[in-house]
C-alpha cells in the first residue's frame, strides 16, 4: 500500500529539562542537546519528503522561566541562526519564524530577519520555528492585523483568515509531542483543527530518525474523516 507522508508535521519538543536532570546535568545542557536533535530531525523529515515542519522552540509563557534559562535559550537561538541552520539552508529549505518580536533581543530580531531573507526563495521545504509564540496570541494578532487593514468583514472566511496569521501554512496533518505529556499547550491552535495527534513517551533529546519512521507508520493507520 502507498505510504502517505504528512504534508505538514508539527512537533512540540518537550522534555529537555527532564532529560538533563536524569543525567545530573543542568537544564541548559538539555536544551543544547535538544537543539542538535532539532537539526538532525528536521534534516531527516525533509529527506523523507515532509514539505512543512513546524517546531515549538519557545512559548510566550517560557519568559516566566528564570532569567538564566531564558538568556540561554535566546543565545541558543542565535547559535542556531548563525551556524546550525546552515545544513538546512544547503538542503534548499525556507526558514520562517512565527511569534511576537516584542520582547526579543534586537540582535535576535535582526538575525531572524536575515535568515528569513536569505532563505525566502528556497523551495524544497519549509521549517517554521515558533519562537515567542502562543496559539491564542497568533489568532488575536491576526484579528488586529485585519482591523488595521480595514478589511471588509464579508471577505473574511476560514480560508482567508489564514492569510493574516504569522505565516501562510497549510493545516497540520500530524502533531507529535514528546516527553509523555498529553497536552497541546497553546500551540498552532488554528492550524491544528483536524490534525492527528501522537504523544511519544521519550524526552526530546532522545527522539531519533526511527521515531519519525514510526510516526509516519502510525499516521498511515489513521483514518481521517474531517468530520464527514
Ligand atoms: C521543552 O523542554 C523545551 C523548550 C522549552 C525549548 C525547546 C528548545 C529546543 C528544542 C532547543 C532548540 C531551539 C531553540 C531555538 C532555542 P522543557 O525545558 O520544558 O523540559 P522539561 O519539561 O523536561 O522541563
PDB file of N, CA, C and O and ligand atoms in Angstrom, residues 13-19 27 30-32 34-36 38 56-59 62 65 69 72-74 76-78 80 97 129 131 179 181 203-204, ligand 1:
ATOM      1  N   UNK A  13       8.535  20.008  21.111  1.00  0.00           N
ATOM      2  CA  UNK A  13       9.788  19.352  21.524  1.00  0.00           C
ATOM      3  C   UNK A  13       9.915  19.472  23.042  1.00  0.00           C
ATOM      4  O   UNK A  13      10.501  20.411  23.548  1.00  0.00           O
ATOM      5  N   UNK A  14       9.363  18.513  23.766  1.00  0.00           N
ATOM      6  CA  UNK A  14       9.287  18.657  25.226  1.00  0.00           C
ATOM      7  C   UNK A  14      10.205  17.649  25.923  1.00  0.00           C
ATOM      8  O   UNK A  14      10.388  16.537  25.432  1.00  0.00           O
ATOM      9  N   UNK A  15      10.733  18.055  27.049  1.00  0.00           N
ATOM     10  CA  UNK A  15      11.466  17.119  27.909  1.00  0.00           C
ATOM     11  C   UNK A  15      12.966  17.353  27.984  1.00  0.00           C
ATOM     12  O   UNK A  15      13.690  16.523  28.534  1.00  0.00           O
ATOM     13  N   UNK A  16      13.447  18.486  27.469  1.00  0.00           N
ATOM     14  CA  UNK A  16      14.893  18.771  27.549  1.00  0.00           C
ATOM     15  C   UNK A  16      15.366  18.807  29.008  1.00  0.00           C
ATOM     16  O   UNK A  16      16.428  18.289  29.345  1.00  0.00           O
ATOM     17  N   UNK A  17      14.560  19.458  29.843  1.00  0.00           N
ATOM     18  CA  UNK A  17      14.935  19.628  31.253  1.00  0.00           C
ATOM     19  C   UNK A  17      15.018  18.287  31.971  1.00  0.00           C
ATOM     20  O   UNK A  17      15.981  18.006  32.690  1.00  0.00           O
ATOM     21  N   UNK A  18      13.997  17.447  31.748  1.00  0.00           N
ATOM     22  CA  UNK A  18      13.981  16.144  32.429  1.00  0.00           C
ATOM     23  C   UNK A  18      15.088  15.224  31.908  1.00  0.00           C
ATOM     24  O   UNK A  18      15.689  14.453  32.649  1.00  0.00           O
ATOM     25  N   UNK A  19      15.366  15.345  30.601  1.00  0.00           N
ATOM     26  CA  UNK A  19      16.472  14.566  30.014  1.00  0.00           C
ATOM     27  C   UNK A  19      17.772  14.911  30.746  1.00  0.00           C
ATOM     28  O   UNK A  19      18.547  14.032  31.107  1.00  0.00           O
ATOM     29  N   UNK A  27      19.899  22.170  33.084  1.00  0.00           N
ATOM     30  CA  UNK A  27      18.848  22.264  32.065  1.00  0.00           C
ATOM     31  C   UNK A  27      19.408  22.761  30.725  1.00  0.00           C
ATOM     32  O   UNK A  27      18.950  22.337  29.662  1.00  0.00           O
ATOM     33  N   UNK A  30      20.462  20.153  28.462  1.00  0.00           N
ATOM     34  CA  UNK A  30      19.303  19.511  27.828  1.00  0.00           C
ATOM     35  C   UNK A  30      18.855  20.295  26.608  1.00  0.00           C
ATOM     36  O   UNK A  30      18.555  19.728  25.541  1.00  0.00           O
ATOM     37  N   UNK A  31      18.818  21.618  26.739  1.00  0.00           N
ATOM     38  CA  UNK A  31      18.403  22.450  25.597  1.00  0.00           C
ATOM     39  C   UNK A  31      19.417  22.361  24.452  1.00  0.00           C
ATOM     40  O   UNK A  31      19.028  22.327  23.287  1.00  0.00           O
ATOM     41  N   UNK A  32      20.703  22.319  24.822  1.00  0.00           N
ATOM     42  CA  UNK A  32      21.741  22.221  23.786  1.00  0.00           C
ATOM     43  C   UNK A  32      21.573  20.920  23.002  1.00  0.00           C
ATOM     44  O   UNK A  32      21.572  20.909  21.765  1.00  0.00           O
ATOM     45  N   UNK A  34      18.883  19.244  22.802  1.00  0.00           N
ATOM     46  CA  UNK A  34      17.595  19.378  22.081  1.00  0.00           C
ATOM     47  C   UNK A  34      17.759  20.145  20.779  1.00  0.00           C
ATOM     48  O   UNK A  34      17.109  19.825  19.776  1.00  0.00           O
ATOM     49  N   UNK A  35      18.651  21.123  20.777  1.00  0.00           N
ATOM     50  CA  UNK A  35      18.820  21.897  19.542  1.00  0.00           C
ATOM     51  C   UNK A  35      19.547  21.064  18.487  1.00  0.00           C
ATOM     52  O   UNK A  35      19.261  21.165  17.299  1.00  0.00           O
ATOM     53  N   UNK A  36      20.462  20.171  18.929  1.00  0.00           N
ATOM     54  CA  UNK A  36      21.108  19.265  17.965  1.00  0.00           C
ATOM     55  C   UNK A  36      20.084  18.291  17.394  1.00  0.00           C
ATOM     56  O   UNK A  36      20.076  18.000  16.196  1.00  0.00           O
ATOM     57  N   UNK A  38      16.946  18.847  17.058  1.00  0.00           N
ATOM     58  CA  UNK A  38      16.088  19.592  16.124  1.00  0.00           C
ATOM     59  C   UNK A  38      16.682  19.600  14.707  1.00  0.00           C
ATOM     60  O   UNK A  38      15.988  19.318  13.729  1.00  0.00           O
ATOM     61  N   UNK A  56       7.952  23.890  18.068  1.00  0.00           N
ATOM     62  CA  UNK A  56       7.697  24.828  19.164  1.00  0.00           C
ATOM     63  C   UNK A  56       9.004  25.000  19.939  1.00  0.00           C
ATOM     64  O   UNK A  56       9.397  24.132  20.711  1.00  0.00           O
ATOM     65  N   UNK A  57       9.717  26.112  19.700  1.00  0.00           N
ATOM     66  CA  UNK A  57      11.037  26.303  20.306  1.00  0.00           C
ATOM     67  C   UNK A  57      10.986  27.171  21.557  1.00  0.00           C
ATOM     68  O   UNK A  57      11.827  27.036  22.449  1.00  0.00           O
ATOM     69  N   UNK A  58      10.016  28.109  21.615  1.00  0.00           N
ATOM     70  CA  UNK A  58       9.949  28.992  22.790  1.00  0.00           C
ATOM     71  C   UNK A  58       8.541  29.587  22.836  1.00  0.00           C
ATOM     72  O   UNK A  58       8.112  30.239  21.891  1.00  0.00           O
ATOM     73  N   UNK A  59       7.830  29.309  23.916  1.00  0.00           N
ATOM     74  CA  UNK A  59       6.461  29.824  24.011  1.00  0.00           C
ATOM     75  C   UNK A  59       6.461  31.184  24.701  1.00  0.00           C
ATOM     76  O   UNK A  59       7.433  31.523  25.410  1.00  0.00           O
ATOM     77  N   UNK A  62       7.209  30.826  28.205  1.00  0.00           N
ATOM     78  CA  UNK A  62       8.568  30.460  28.623  1.00  0.00           C
ATOM     79  C   UNK A  62       9.344  31.648  29.192  1.00  0.00           C
ATOM     80  O   UNK A  62      10.347  31.463  29.889  1.00  0.00           O
ATOM     81  N   UNK A  65      10.202  31.613  32.891  1.00  0.00           N
ATOM     82  CA  UNK A  65      11.295  30.814  33.480  1.00  0.00           C
ATOM     83  C   UNK A  65      12.380  31.753  34.014  1.00  0.00           C
ATOM     84  O   UNK A  65      12.379  32.939  33.690  1.00  0.00           O
ATOM     85  N   UNK A  69      17.863  30.780  32.322  1.00  0.00           N
ATOM     86  CA  UNK A  69      17.386  29.828  31.305  1.00  0.00           C
ATOM     87  C   UNK A  69      16.882  30.562  30.059  1.00  0.00           C
ATOM     88  O   UNK A  69      17.148  30.158  28.927  1.00  0.00           O
ATOM     89  N   UNK A  72      19.775  31.777  28.127  1.00  0.00           N
ATOM     90  CA  UNK A  72      20.434  30.657  27.454  1.00  0.00           C
ATOM     91  C   UNK A  72      19.683  30.289  26.169  1.00  0.00           C
ATOM     92  O   UNK A  72      20.286  30.076  25.116  1.00  0.00           O
ATOM     93  N   UNK A  73      18.347  30.255  26.261  1.00  0.00           N
ATOM     94  CA  UNK A  73      17.546  29.881  25.075  1.00  0.00           C
ATOM     95  C   UNK A  73      17.655  30.930  23.967  1.00  0.00           C
ATOM     96  O   UNK A  73      17.680  30.597  22.780  1.00  0.00           O
ATOM     97  N   UNK A  74      17.754  32.218  24.378  1.00  0.00           N
ATOM     98  CA  UNK A  74      17.926  33.285  23.373  1.00  0.00           C
ATOM     99  C   UNK A  74      19.276  33.105  22.654  1.00  0.00           C
ATOM    100  O   UNK A  74      19.365  33.208  21.438  1.00  0.00           O
ATOM    101  N   UNK A  76      20.965  30.339  22.396  1.00  0.00           N
ATOM    102  CA  UNK A  76      20.910  29.104  21.606  1.00  0.00           C
ATOM    103  C   UNK A  76      20.229  29.380  20.263  1.00  0.00           C
ATOM    104  O   UNK A  76      20.646  28.873  19.217  1.00  0.00           O
ATOM    105  N   UNK A  77      19.195  30.204  20.306  1.00  0.00           N
ATOM    106  CA  UNK A  77      18.501  30.568  19.066  1.00  0.00           C
ATOM    107  C   UNK A  77      19.460  31.310  18.134  1.00  0.00           C
ATOM    108  O   UNK A  77      19.479  31.075  16.924  1.00  0.00           O
ATOM    109  N   UNK A  78      20.294  32.202  18.706  1.00  0.00           N
ATOM    110  CA  UNK A  78      21.288  32.931  17.893  1.00  0.00           C
ATOM    111  C   UNK A  78      22.268  31.955  17.250  1.00  0.00           C
ATOM    112  O   UNK A  78      22.594  32.068  16.071  1.00  0.00           O
ATOM    113  N   UNK A  80      21.768  28.859  16.585  1.00  0.00           N
ATOM    114  CA  UNK A  80      21.025  28.099  15.564  1.00  0.00           C
ATOM    115  C   UNK A  80      21.005  28.900  14.270  1.00  0.00           C
ATOM    116  O   UNK A  80      21.284  28.383  13.192  1.00  0.00           O
ATOM    117  N   UNK A  97       9.835  32.185  10.843  1.00  0.00           N
ATOM    118  CA  UNK A  97       9.625  32.283  12.289  1.00  0.00           C
ATOM    119  C   UNK A  97       8.199  32.719  12.535  1.00  0.00           C
ATOM    120  O   UNK A  97       7.687  33.604  11.839  1.00  0.00           O
ATOM    121  N   UNK A 129       9.834  27.907  12.627  1.00  0.00           N
ATOM    122  CA  UNK A 129      10.268  27.863  14.031  1.00  0.00           C
ATOM    123  C   UNK A 129       9.380  28.805  14.848  1.00  0.00           C
ATOM    124  O   UNK A 129       9.363  30.018  14.611  1.00  0.00           O
ATOM    125  N   UNK A 131       8.701  30.804  17.883  1.00  0.00           N
ATOM    126  CA  UNK A 131       9.584  31.378  18.907  1.00  0.00           C
ATOM    127  C   UNK A 131       8.903  32.597  19.496  1.00  0.00           C
ATOM    128  O   UNK A 131       8.488  33.480  18.760  1.00  0.00           O
ATOM    129  N   UNK A 179       7.889  13.530  25.417  1.00  0.00           N
ATOM    130  CA  UNK A 179       8.032  13.595  26.881  1.00  0.00           C
ATOM    131  C   UNK A 179       6.882  12.967  27.659  1.00  0.00           C
ATOM    132  O   UNK A 179       6.877  13.027  28.881  1.00  0.00           O
ATOM    133  N   UNK A 181       3.781  13.858  27.880  1.00  0.00           N
ATOM    134  CA  UNK A 181       2.694  14.755  28.329  1.00  0.00           C
ATOM    135  C   UNK A 181       1.629  14.775  27.232  1.00  0.00           C
ATOM    136  O   UNK A 181       1.965  14.819  26.055  1.00  0.00           O
ATOM    137  N   UNK A 203      11.947  11.700  25.944  1.00  0.00           N
ATOM    138  CA  UNK A 203      12.331  13.106  26.023  1.00  0.00           C
ATOM    139  C   UNK A 203      12.893  13.554  24.678  1.00  0.00           C
ATOM    140  O   UNK A 203      13.505  12.756  23.966  1.00  0.00           O
ATOM    141  N   UNK A 204      12.698  14.828  24.338  1.00  0.00           N
ATOM    142  CA  UNK A 204      13.072  15.314  23.010  1.00  0.00           C
ATOM    143  C   UNK A 204      14.510  14.962  22.599  1.00  0.00           C
ATOM    144  O   UNK A 204      14.730  14.491  21.475  1.00  0.00           O
TER     145      UNK A 204
HETATM  146  C1  LIG B   1      10.796  21.962  26.445  1.00  0.00           C
HETATM  147  O1  LIG B   1      11.585  21.290  27.372  1.00  0.00           O
HETATM  148  C2  LIG B   1      11.613  22.672  25.535  1.00  0.00           C
HETATM  149  C3  LIG B   1      11.734  24.026  25.456  1.00  0.00           C
HETATM  150  C4  LIG B   1      11.013  24.977  26.327  1.00  0.00           C
HETATM  151  C5  LIG B   1      12.619  24.642  24.499  1.00  0.00           C
HETATM  152  C6  LIG B   1      12.749  23.883  23.206  1.00  0.00           C
HETATM  153  C7  LIG B   1      14.046  24.199  22.695  1.00  0.00           C
HETATM  154  C8  LIG B   1      14.849  23.402  21.984  1.00  0.00           C
HETATM  155  C9  LIG B   1      14.491  22.060  21.494  1.00  0.00           C
HETATM  156  C10 LIG B   1      16.164  23.924  21.676  1.00  0.00           C
HETATM  157  C11 LIG B   1      16.302  24.488  20.312  1.00  0.00           C
HETATM  158  C12 LIG B   1      15.587  25.661  19.988  1.00  0.00           C
HETATM  159  C13 LIG B   1      15.831  26.975  20.141  1.00  0.00           C
HETATM  160  C14 LIG B   1      15.606  27.858  19.004  1.00  0.00           C
HETATM  161  C15 LIG B   1      16.246  27.613  21.381  1.00  0.00           C
HETATM  162  P1  LIG B   1      11.439  21.704  28.889  1.00  0.00           P
HETATM  163  O2  LIG B   1      12.527  22.651  29.204  1.00  0.00           O
HETATM  164  O3  LIG B   1      10.068  22.203  29.155  1.00  0.00           O
HETATM  165  O4  LIG B   1      11.695  20.316  29.541  1.00  0.00           O
HETATM  166  P2  LIG B   1      11.018  19.766  30.869  1.00  0.00           P
HETATM  167  O5  LIG B   1       9.532  19.799  30.672  1.00  0.00           O
HETATM  168  O6  LIG B   1      11.560  18.378  30.959  1.00  0.00           O
HETATM  169  O7  LIG B   1      11.499  20.663  31.985  1.00  0.00           O
END
